């Protein structure tokens, strides 16, 4: 007697459910952010949070040279005590915290971090993994202050820019200047538009004029920054570049660097 077979409709249904589950699993992504445009970005496709190891000193993050990882890859605590990885480089009494986009990691900032370090800044690029970007930025600022940075600047890209504006308005250790590259007005629980109205540090907002909603967001964030002694809007003409990729344009990078140097010690 032949063994009973699974009815064909049931097999088809199971296969369909499995296919849908796989499709949905691949659809994750940050709301209001875009796919990575930085060649240094590294994504963690297919990884699960529970399987991800905690931050470790000396981690190369997939992009640091052995020397950079040995001397600059650190673990610090966020404002809420969560261990957070980062790339520390440069020297001096002006510190800069760099916050990356949702589609990448600290590697998005590696090259600019090194360049800023050579320009006389003490730079800490955050590798965001805790789910609380504001607390990570605040912890990074405290780490730089503890290391002798008496002036503190914050710069973020896309999701990291939303976090940077929010942290700049809320954290007790007030920044001396803020740079926001392609920030969405809201991201998750973070509300940059509300924070912009409370920000008392000089701030520069930049976006490409062809970057859709991010172009409008830059204008609205700048207009909302009524308490900032300087709120500068930079719209890059003919550009759809997003976040860190904006700085690939020499003129834009020159403008941002001049703004940072204006508020250094």
PDB file of N, CA, C and O in Angstrom, residues 26-92:
ATOM      1  N   UNK A  26      13.204  40.348   3.604  1.00  0.00           N
ATOM      2  CA  UNK A  26      14.162  41.139   2.844  1.00  0.00           C
ATOM      3  C   UNK A  26      13.732  42.555   2.600  1.00  0.00           C
ATOM      4  O   UNK A  26      14.412  43.284   1.893  1.00  0.00           O
ATOM      5  N   UNK A  27      12.603  42.975   3.146  1.00  0.00           N
ATOM      6  CA  UNK A  27      12.072  44.309   2.864  1.00  0.00           C
ATOM      7  C   UNK A  27      12.395  45.311   3.945  1.00  0.00           C
ATOM      8  O   UNK A  27      11.843  46.388   3.959  1.00  0.00           O
ATOM      9  N   UNK A  28      13.236  44.938   4.915  1.00  0.00           N
ATOM     10  CA  UNK A  28      13.537  45.864   5.994  1.00  0.00           C
ATOM     11  C   UNK A  28      14.303  47.057   5.483  1.00  0.00           C
ATOM     12  O   UNK A  28      15.055  46.973   4.532  1.00  0.00           O
ATOM     13  N   UNK A  29      14.162  48.169   6.171  1.00  0.00           N
ATOM     14  CA  UNK A  29      14.900  49.376   5.806  1.00  0.00           C
ATOM     15  C   UNK A  29      14.395  50.537   6.600  1.00  0.00           C
ATOM     16  O   UNK A  29      13.273  50.539   7.068  1.00  0.00           O
ATOM     17  N   UNK A  30      15.260  51.550   6.786  1.00  0.00           N
ATOM     18  CA  UNK A  30      14.879  52.699   7.600  1.00  0.00           C
ATOM     19  C   UNK A  30      13.890  53.588   6.893  1.00  0.00           C
ATOM     20  O   UNK A  30      14.081  53.972   5.750  1.00  0.00           O
ATOM     21  N   UNK A  31      12.829  53.939   7.554  1.00  0.00           N
ATOM     22  CA  UNK A  31      11.862  54.886   7.002  1.00  0.00           C
ATOM     23  C   UNK A  31      12.519  56.240   6.869  1.00  0.00           C
ATOM     24  O   UNK A  31      13.276  56.669   7.714  1.00  0.00           O
ATOM     25  N   UNK A  32      12.223  56.914   5.749  1.00  0.00           N
ATOM     26  CA  UNK A  32      12.757  58.245   5.474  1.00  0.00           C
ATOM     27  C   UNK A  32      14.245  58.249   5.185  1.00  0.00           C
ATOM     28  O   UNK A  32      14.866  59.285   5.145  1.00  0.00           O
ATOM     29  N   UNK A  33      14.866  57.105   5.002  1.00  0.00           N
ATOM     30  CA  UNK A  33      16.266  57.070   4.602  1.00  0.00           C
ATOM     31  C   UNK A  33      16.328  56.456   3.224  1.00  0.00           C
ATOM     32  O   UNK A  33      15.343  55.999   2.680  1.00  0.00           O
ATOM     33  N   UNK A  34      17.534  56.441   2.624  1.00  0.00           N
ATOM     34  CA  UNK A  34      17.677  55.906   1.275  1.00  0.00           C
ATOM     35  C   UNK A  34      18.751  54.853   1.257  1.00  0.00           C
ATOM     36  O   UNK A  34      19.509  54.694   2.201  1.00  0.00           O
ATOM     37  N   UNK A  35      18.836  54.130   0.152  1.00  0.00           N
ATOM     38  CA  UNK A  35      19.864  53.103   0.013  1.00  0.00           C
ATOM     39  C   UNK A  35      21.234  53.745   0.030  1.00  0.00           C
ATOM     40  O   UNK A  35      21.408  54.903  -0.304  1.00  0.00           O
ATOM     41  N   UNK A  36      22.250  52.963   0.427  1.00  0.00           N
ATOM     42  CA  UNK A  36      23.591  53.497   0.584  1.00  0.00           C
ATOM     43  C   UNK A  36      24.164  54.037  -0.713  1.00  0.00           C
ATOM     44  O   UNK A  36      24.077  53.406  -1.747  1.00  0.00           O
ATOM     45  N   UNK A  37      24.742  55.229  -0.626  1.00  0.00           N
ATOM     46  CA  UNK A  37      25.395  55.810  -1.788  1.00  0.00           C
ATOM     47  C   UNK A  37      26.880  56.002  -1.520  1.00  0.00           C
ATOM     48  O   UNK A  37      27.602  56.461  -2.378  1.00  0.00           O
ATOM     49  N   UNK A  38      27.340  55.673  -0.319  1.00  0.00           N
ATOM     50  CA  UNK A  38      28.749  55.818   0.003  1.00  0.00           C
ATOM     51  C   UNK A  38      29.457  54.508  -0.278  1.00  0.00           C
ATOM     52  O   UNK A  38      29.028  53.461   0.177  1.00  0.00           O
ATOM     53  N   UNK A  39      30.584  54.520  -1.022  1.00  0.00           N
ATOM     54  CA  UNK A  39      31.268  53.274  -1.333  1.00  0.00           C
ATOM     55  C   UNK A  39      31.819  52.599  -0.098  1.00  0.00           C
ATOM     56  O   UNK A  39      32.100  51.413  -0.112  1.00  0.00           O
ATOM     57  N   UNK A  40      31.959  53.348   1.013  1.00  0.00           N
ATOM     58  CA  UNK A  40      32.481  52.750   2.233  1.00  0.00           C
ATOM     59  C   UNK A  40      31.422  52.115   3.089  1.00  0.00           C
ATOM     60  O   UNK A  40      31.721  51.542   4.128  1.00  0.00           O
ATOM     61  N   UNK A  41      30.176  52.233   2.687  1.00  0.00           N
ATOM     62  CA  UNK A  41      29.107  51.710   3.522  1.00  0.00           C
ATOM     63  C   UNK A  41      29.113  50.198   3.526  1.00  0.00           C
ATOM     64  O   UNK A  41      29.397  49.561   2.536  1.00  0.00           O
ATOM     65  N   UNK A  42      28.755  49.604   4.679  1.00  0.00           N
ATOM     66  CA  UNK A  42      28.620  48.163   4.766  1.00  0.00           C
ATOM     67  C   UNK A  42      27.298  47.847   5.418  1.00  0.00           C
ATOM     68  O   UNK A  42      26.988  48.347   6.485  1.00  0.00           O
ATOM     69  N   UNK A  43      26.488  47.028   4.789  1.00  0.00           N
ATOM     70  CA  UNK A  43      25.219  46.641   5.364  1.00  0.00           C
ATOM     71  C   UNK A  43      25.342  45.279   5.985  1.00  0.00           C
ATOM     72  O   UNK A  43      26.287  44.545   5.732  1.00  0.00           O
ATOM     73  N   UNK A  44      24.332  44.920   6.783  1.00  0.00           N
ATOM     74  CA  UNK A  44      24.339  43.629   7.464  1.00  0.00           C
ATOM     75  C   UNK A  44      23.154  42.813   6.994  1.00  0.00           C
ATOM     76  O   UNK A  44      22.350  42.344   7.786  1.00  0.00           O
ATOM     77  N   UNK A  45      23.014  42.655   5.701  1.00  0.00           N
ATOM     78  CA  UNK A  45      21.868  41.941   5.163  1.00  0.00           C
ATOM     79  C   UNK A  45      21.856  40.514   5.660  1.00  0.00           C
ATOM     80  O   UNK A  45      22.853  39.812   5.627  1.00  0.00           O
ATOM     81  N   UNK A  46      20.695  40.086   6.121  1.00  0.00           N
ATOM     82  CA  UNK A  46      20.532  38.717   6.561  1.00  0.00           C
ATOM     83  C   UNK A  46      20.911  38.487   8.003  1.00  0.00           C
ATOM     84  O   UNK A  46      20.676  37.408   8.546  1.00  0.00           O
ATOM     85  N   UNK A  47      21.522  39.464   8.660  1.00  0.00           N
ATOM     86  CA  UNK A  47      21.917  39.276  10.047  1.00  0.00           C
ATOM     87  C   UNK A  47      20.731  39.508  10.967  1.00  0.00           C
ATOM     88  O   UNK A  47      19.815  40.247  10.646  1.00  0.00           O
ATOM     89  N   UNK A  48      20.736  38.872  12.109  1.00  0.00           N
ATOM     90  CA  UNK A  48      19.695  39.078  13.102  1.00  0.00           C
ATOM     91  C   UNK A  48      20.306  39.756  14.302  1.00  0.00           C
ATOM     92  O   UNK A  48      21.448  39.476  14.668  1.00  0.00           O
ATOM     93  N   UNK A  49      19.580  40.690  14.946  1.00  0.00           N
ATOM     94  CA  UNK A  49      20.146  41.418  16.072  1.00  0.00           C
ATOM     95  C   UNK A  49      20.690  40.505  17.156  1.00  0.00           C
ATOM     96  O   UNK A  49      21.721  40.773  17.743  1.00  0.00           O
ATOM     97  N   UNK A  50      20.010  39.401  17.436  1.00  0.00           N
ATOM     98  CA  UNK A  50      20.447  38.524  18.518  1.00  0.00           C
ATOM     99  C   UNK A  50      21.766  37.845  18.205  1.00  0.00           C
ATOM    100  O   UNK A  50      22.490  37.426  19.084  1.00  0.00           O
ATOM    101  N   UNK A  51      22.097  37.720  16.886  1.00  0.00           N
ATOM    102  CA  UNK A  51      23.323  37.045  16.501  1.00  0.00           C
ATOM    103  C   UNK A  51      24.498  38.007  16.395  1.00  0.00           C
ATOM    104  O   UNK A  51      25.625  37.581  16.232  1.00  0.00           O
ATOM    105  N   UNK A  52      24.231  39.304  16.446  1.00  0.00           N
ATOM    106  CA  UNK A  52      25.286  40.294  16.290  1.00  0.00           C
ATOM    107  C   UNK A  52      26.115  40.389  17.564  1.00  0.00           C
ATOM    108  O   UNK A  52      25.567  40.542  18.657  1.00  0.00           O
ATOM    109  N   UNK A  53      27.452  40.300  17.438  1.00  0.00           N
ATOM    110  CA  UNK A  53      28.291  40.424  18.622  1.00  0.00           C
ATOM    111  C   UNK A  53      28.287  41.859  19.125  1.00  0.00           C
ATOM    112  O   UNK A  53      28.020  42.793  18.369  1.00  0.00           O
ATOM    113  N   UNK A  54      28.600  42.049  20.384  1.00  0.00           N
ATOM    114  CA  UNK A  54      28.689  43.387  20.940  1.00  0.00           C
ATOM    115  C   UNK A  54      29.932  44.076  20.424  1.00  0.00           C
ATOM    116  O   UNK A  54      30.808  43.457  19.809  1.00  0.00           O
ATOM    117  N   UNK A  55      30.041  45.391  20.619  1.00  0.00           N
ATOM    118  CA  UNK A  55      31.214  46.118  20.141  1.00  0.00           C
ATOM    119  C   UNK A  55      32.482  45.636  20.824  1.00  0.00           C
ATOM    120  O   UNK A  55      32.460  45.244  22.005  1.00  0.00           O
ATOM    121  N   UNK A  56      33.566  45.653  20.078  1.00  0.00           N
ATOM    122  CA  UNK A  56      34.843  45.186  20.611  1.00  0.00           C
ATOM    123  C   UNK A  56      35.947  46.161  20.226  1.00  0.00           C
ATOM    124  O   UNK A  56      36.011  46.618  19.077  1.00  0.00           O
ATOM    125  N   UNK A  57      36.803  46.480  21.163  1.00  0.00           N
ATOM    126  CA  UNK A  57      37.940  47.339  20.875  1.00  0.00           C
ATOM    127  C   UNK A  57      38.814  46.665  19.822  1.00  0.00           C
ATOM    128  O   UNK A  57      39.073  45.469  19.880  1.00  0.00           O
ATOM    129  N   UNK A  58      39.244  47.438  18.838  1.00  0.00           N
ATOM    130  CA  UNK A  58      40.080  46.887  17.781  1.00  0.00           C
ATOM    131  C   UNK A  58      39.309  46.374  16.588  1.00  0.00           C
ATOM    132  O   UNK A  58      39.915  45.921  15.612  1.00  0.00           O
ATOM    133  N   UNK A  59      37.980  46.456  16.622  1.00  0.00           N
ATOM    134  CA  UNK A  59      37.154  46.035  15.485  1.00  0.00           C
ATOM    135  C   UNK A  59      37.495  46.911  14.276  1.00  0.00           C
ATOM    136  O   UNK A  59      37.589  48.126  14.399  1.00  0.00           O
ATOM    137  N   UNK A  60      37.663  46.272  13.109  1.00  0.00           N
ATOM    138  CA  UNK A  60      37.965  47.082  11.923  1.00  0.00           C
ATOM    139  C   UNK A  60      36.703  47.514  11.190  1.00  0.00           C
ATOM    140  O   UNK A  60      36.786  48.247  10.195  1.00  0.00           O
ATOM    141  N   UNK A  61      35.534  47.072  11.630  1.00  0.00           N
ATOM    142  CA  UNK A  61      34.240  47.451  11.057  1.00  0.00           C
ATOM    143  C   UNK A  61      34.121  47.117   9.568  1.00  0.00           C
ATOM    144  O   UNK A  61      33.192  47.556   8.906  1.00  0.00           O
ATOM    145  N   UNK A  62      35.085  46.366   9.053  1.00  0.00           N
ATOM    146  CA  UNK A  62      35.055  46.009   7.630  1.00  0.00           C
ATOM    147  C   UNK A  62      35.744  47.009   6.731  1.00  0.00           C
ATOM    148  O   UNK A  62      35.698  46.875   5.512  1.00  0.00           O
ATOM    149  N   UNK A  63      36.402  48.044   7.316  1.00  0.00           N
ATOM    150  CA  UNK A  63      37.011  49.066   6.456  1.00  0.00           C
ATOM    151  C   UNK A  63      38.286  49.677   7.019  1.00  0.00           C
ATOM    152  O   UNK A  63      39.072  50.257   6.264  1.00  0.00           O
ATOM    153  N   UNK A  64      38.518  49.599   8.329  1.00  0.00           N
ATOM    154  CA  UNK A  64      39.707  50.233   8.908  1.00  0.00           C
ATOM    155  C   UNK A  64      40.961  49.432   8.584  1.00  0.00           C
ATOM    156  O   UNK A  64      40.925  48.197   8.492  1.00  0.00           O
ATOM    157  N   UNK A  65      42.065  50.122   8.420  1.00  0.00           N
ATOM    158  CA  UNK A  65      43.342  49.447   8.245  1.00  0.00           C
ATOM    159  C   UNK A  65      43.741  48.826   9.579  1.00  0.00           C
ATOM    160  O   UNK A  65      43.209  49.204  10.642  1.00  0.00           O
ATOM    161  N   UNK A  66      44.667  47.872   9.579  1.00  0.00           N
ATOM    162  CA  UNK A  66      45.116  47.295  10.854  1.00  0.00           C
ATOM    163  C   UNK A  66      45.600  48.354  11.851  1.00  0.00           C
ATOM    164  O   UNK A  66      45.316  48.275  13.038  1.00  0.00           O
ATOM    165  N   UNK A  67      46.308  49.363  11.337  1.00  0.00           N
ATOM    166  CA  UNK A  67      46.797  50.423  12.227  1.00  0.00           C
ATOM    167  C   UNK A  67      45.644  51.257  12.775  1.00  0.00           C
ATOM    168  O   UNK A  67      45.604  51.576  13.972  1.00  0.00           O
ATOM    169  N   UNK A  68      44.681  51.606  11.918  1.00  0.00           N
ATOM    170  CA  UNK A  68      43.522  52.374  12.373  1.00  0.00           C
ATOM    171  C   UNK A  68      42.720  51.592  13.415  1.00  0.00           C
ATOM    172  O   UNK A  68      42.277  52.154  14.417  1.00  0.00           O
ATOM    173  N   UNK A  69      42.535  50.300  13.177  1.00  0.00           N
ATOM    174  CA  UNK A  69      41.773  49.483  14.113  1.00  0.00           C
ATOM    175  C   UNK A  69      42.498  49.360  15.445  1.00  0.00           C
ATOM    176  O   UNK A  69      41.879  49.407  16.512  1.00  0.00           O
ATOM    177  N   UNK A  70      43.820  49.222  15.384  1.00  0.00           N
ATOM    178  CA  UNK A  70      44.601  49.050  16.607  1.00  0.00           C
ATOM    179  C   UNK A  70      44.627  50.312  17.465  1.00  0.00           C
ATOM    180  O   UNK A  70      44.525  50.250  18.697  1.00  0.00           O
ATOM    181  N   UNK A  71      44.744  51.462  16.805  1.00  0.00           N
ATOM    182  CA  UNK A  71      44.904  52.715  17.554  1.00  0.00           C
ATOM    183  C   UNK A  71      43.621  53.503  17.747  1.00  0.00           C
ATOM    184  O   UNK A  71      43.513  54.310  18.674  1.00  0.00           O
ATOM    185  N   UNK A  72      42.619  53.284  16.856  1.00  0.00           N
ATOM    186  CA  UNK A  72      41.451  54.148  16.895  1.00  0.00           C
ATOM    187  C   UNK A  72      40.109  53.493  17.123  1.00  0.00           C
ATOM    188  O   UNK A  72      39.118  54.196  17.369  1.00  0.00           O
ATOM    189  N   UNK A  73      40.033  52.167  17.022  1.00  0.00           N
ATOM    190  CA  UNK A  73      38.748  51.490  17.221  1.00  0.00           C
ATOM    191  C   UNK A  73      38.511  51.315  18.712  1.00  0.00           C
ATOM    192  O   UNK A  73      39.242  50.585  19.389  1.00  0.00           O
ATOM    193  N   UNK A  74      37.491  51.999  19.235  1.00  0.00           N
ATOM    194  CA  UNK A  74      37.266  52.014  20.678  1.00  0.00           C
ATOM    195  C   UNK A  74      35.840  51.573  21.011  1.00  0.00           C
ATOM    196  O   UNK A  74      34.988  51.455  20.145  1.00  0.00           O
ATOM    197  N   UNK A  75      35.625  51.344  22.289  1.00  0.00           N
ATOM    198  CA  UNK A  75      34.279  51.112  22.815  1.00  0.00           C
ATOM    199  C   UNK A  75      34.050  52.145  23.908  1.00  0.00           C
ATOM    200  O   UNK A  75      34.871  52.281  24.830  1.00  0.00           O
ATOM    201  N   UNK A  76      32.964  52.895  23.798  1.00  0.00           N
ATOM    202  CA  UNK A  76      32.594  53.871  24.818  1.00  0.00           C
ATOM    203  C   UNK A  76      31.159  53.604  25.243  1.00  0.00           C
ATOM    204  O   UNK A  76      30.470  52.763  24.659  1.00  0.00           O
ATOM    205  N   UNK A  77      30.704  54.297  26.255  1.00  0.00           N
ATOM    206  CA  UNK A  77      29.336  54.100  26.736  1.00  0.00           C
ATOM    207  C   UNK A  77      28.433  55.232  26.255  1.00  0.00           C
ATOM    208  O   UNK A  77      28.811  56.404  26.306  1.00  0.00           O
ATOM    209  N   UNK A  78      27.251  54.852  25.782  1.00  0.00           N
ATOM    210  CA  UNK A  78      26.267  55.861  25.424  1.00  0.00           C
ATOM    211  C   UNK A  78      25.790  56.550  26.701  1.00  0.00           C
ATOM    212  O   UNK A  78      26.129  56.128  27.812  1.00  0.00           O
ATOM    213  N   UNK A  79      24.993  57.592  26.545  1.00  0.00           N
ATOM    214  CA  UNK A  79      24.480  58.315  27.721  1.00  0.00           C
ATOM    215  C   UNK A  79      23.622  57.424  28.602  1.00  0.00           C
ATOM    216  O   UNK A  79      23.414  57.731  29.779  1.00  0.00           O
ATOM    217  N   UNK A  80      23.139  56.313  28.047  1.00  0.00           N
ATOM    218  CA  UNK A  80      22.328  55.377  28.820  1.00  0.00           C
ATOM    219  C   UNK A  80      23.110  54.142  29.247  1.00  0.00           C
ATOM    220  O   UNK A  80      22.540  53.158  29.719  1.00  0.00           O
ATOM    221  N   UNK A  81      24.433  54.197  29.059  1.00  0.00           N
ATOM    222  CA  UNK A  81      25.293  53.128  29.543  1.00  0.00           C
ATOM    223  C   UNK A  81      25.494  51.967  28.604  1.00  0.00           C
ATOM    224  O   UNK A  81      26.135  50.978  28.970  1.00  0.00           O
ATOM    225  N   UNK A  82      25.000  52.052  27.376  1.00  0.00           N
ATOM    226  CA  UNK A  82      25.140  50.946  26.432  1.00  0.00           C
ATOM    227  C   UNK A  82      26.513  50.988  25.765  1.00  0.00           C
ATOM    228  O   UNK A  82      26.927  52.044  25.257  1.00  0.00           O
ATOM    229  N   UNK A  83      27.233  49.865  25.723  1.00  0.00           N
ATOM    230  CA  UNK A  83      28.527  49.832  25.014  1.00  0.00           C
ATOM    231  C   UNK A  83      28.320  50.151  23.529  1.00  0.00           C
ATOM    232  O   UNK A  83      27.442  49.594  22.877  1.00  0.00           O
ATOM    233  N   UNK A  84      29.153  51.058  23.019  1.00  0.00           N
ATOM    234  CA  UNK A  84      29.012  51.532  21.643  1.00  0.00           C
ATOM    235  C   UNK A  84      30.389  51.594  21.000  1.00  0.00           C
ATOM    236  O   UNK A  84      31.341  52.085  21.607  1.00  0.00           O
ATOM    237  N   UNK A  85      30.505  51.087  19.784  1.00  0.00           N
ATOM    238  CA  UNK A  85      31.778  51.140  19.080  1.00  0.00           C
ATOM    239  C   UNK A  85      31.968  52.446  18.354  1.00  0.00           C
ATOM    240  O   UNK A  85      31.007  53.171  18.054  1.00  0.00           O
ATOM    241  N   UNK A  86      33.212  52.758  18.041  1.00  0.00           N
ATOM    242  CA  UNK A  86      33.490  53.979  17.307  1.00  0.00           C
ATOM    243  C   UNK A  86      34.918  54.023  16.805  1.00  0.00           C
ATOM    244  O   UNK A  86      35.767  53.223  17.235  1.00  0.00           O
ATOM    245  N   UNK A  87      35.162  54.937  15.884  1.00  0.00           N
ATOM    246  CA  UNK A  87      36.501  55.162  15.337  1.00  0.00           C
ATOM    247  C   UNK A  87      36.973  56.533  15.779  1.00  0.00           C
ATOM    248  O   UNK A  87      36.375  57.556  15.440  1.00  0.00           O
ATOM    249  N   UNK A  88      38.043  56.551  16.574  1.00  0.00           N
ATOM    250  CA  UNK A  88      38.591  57.778  17.157  1.00  0.00           C
ATOM    251  C   UNK A  88      39.899  58.118  16.450  1.00  0.00           C
ATOM    252  O   UNK A  88      40.792  57.273  16.339  1.00  0.00           O
ATOM    253  N   UNK A  89      39.997  59.359  15.979  1.00  0.00           N
ATOM    254  CA  UNK A  89      41.212  59.760  15.275  1.00  0.00           C
ATOM    255  C   UNK A  89      41.449  61.252  15.449  1.00  0.00           C
ATOM    256  O   UNK A  89      40.541  61.996  15.828  1.00  0.00           O
ATOM    257  N   UNK A  90      42.664  61.684  15.162  1.00  0.00           N
ATOM    258  CA  UNK A  90      42.994  63.098  15.241  1.00  0.00           C
ATOM    259  C   UNK A  90      43.393  63.533  16.636  1.00  0.00           C
ATOM    260  O   UNK A  90      43.521  62.730  17.561  1.00  0.00           O
ATOM    261  N   UNK A  91      43.559  64.846  16.784  1.00  0.00           N
ATOM    262  CA  UNK A  91      43.963  65.413  18.083  1.00  0.00           C
ATOM    263  C   UNK A  91      43.483  66.853  18.134  1.00  0.00           C
ATOM    264  O   UNK A  91      42.897  67.370  17.183  1.00  0.00           O
ATOM    265  N   UNK A  92      43.714  67.485  19.268  1.00  0.00           N
ATOM    266  CA  UNK A  92      43.317  68.874  19.420  1.00  0.00           C
ATOM    267  C   UNK A  92      42.234  69.047  20.464  1.00  0.00           C
ATOM    268  O   UNK A  92      41.756  68.078  21.073  1.00  0.00           O
TER     269      UNK A  92
END
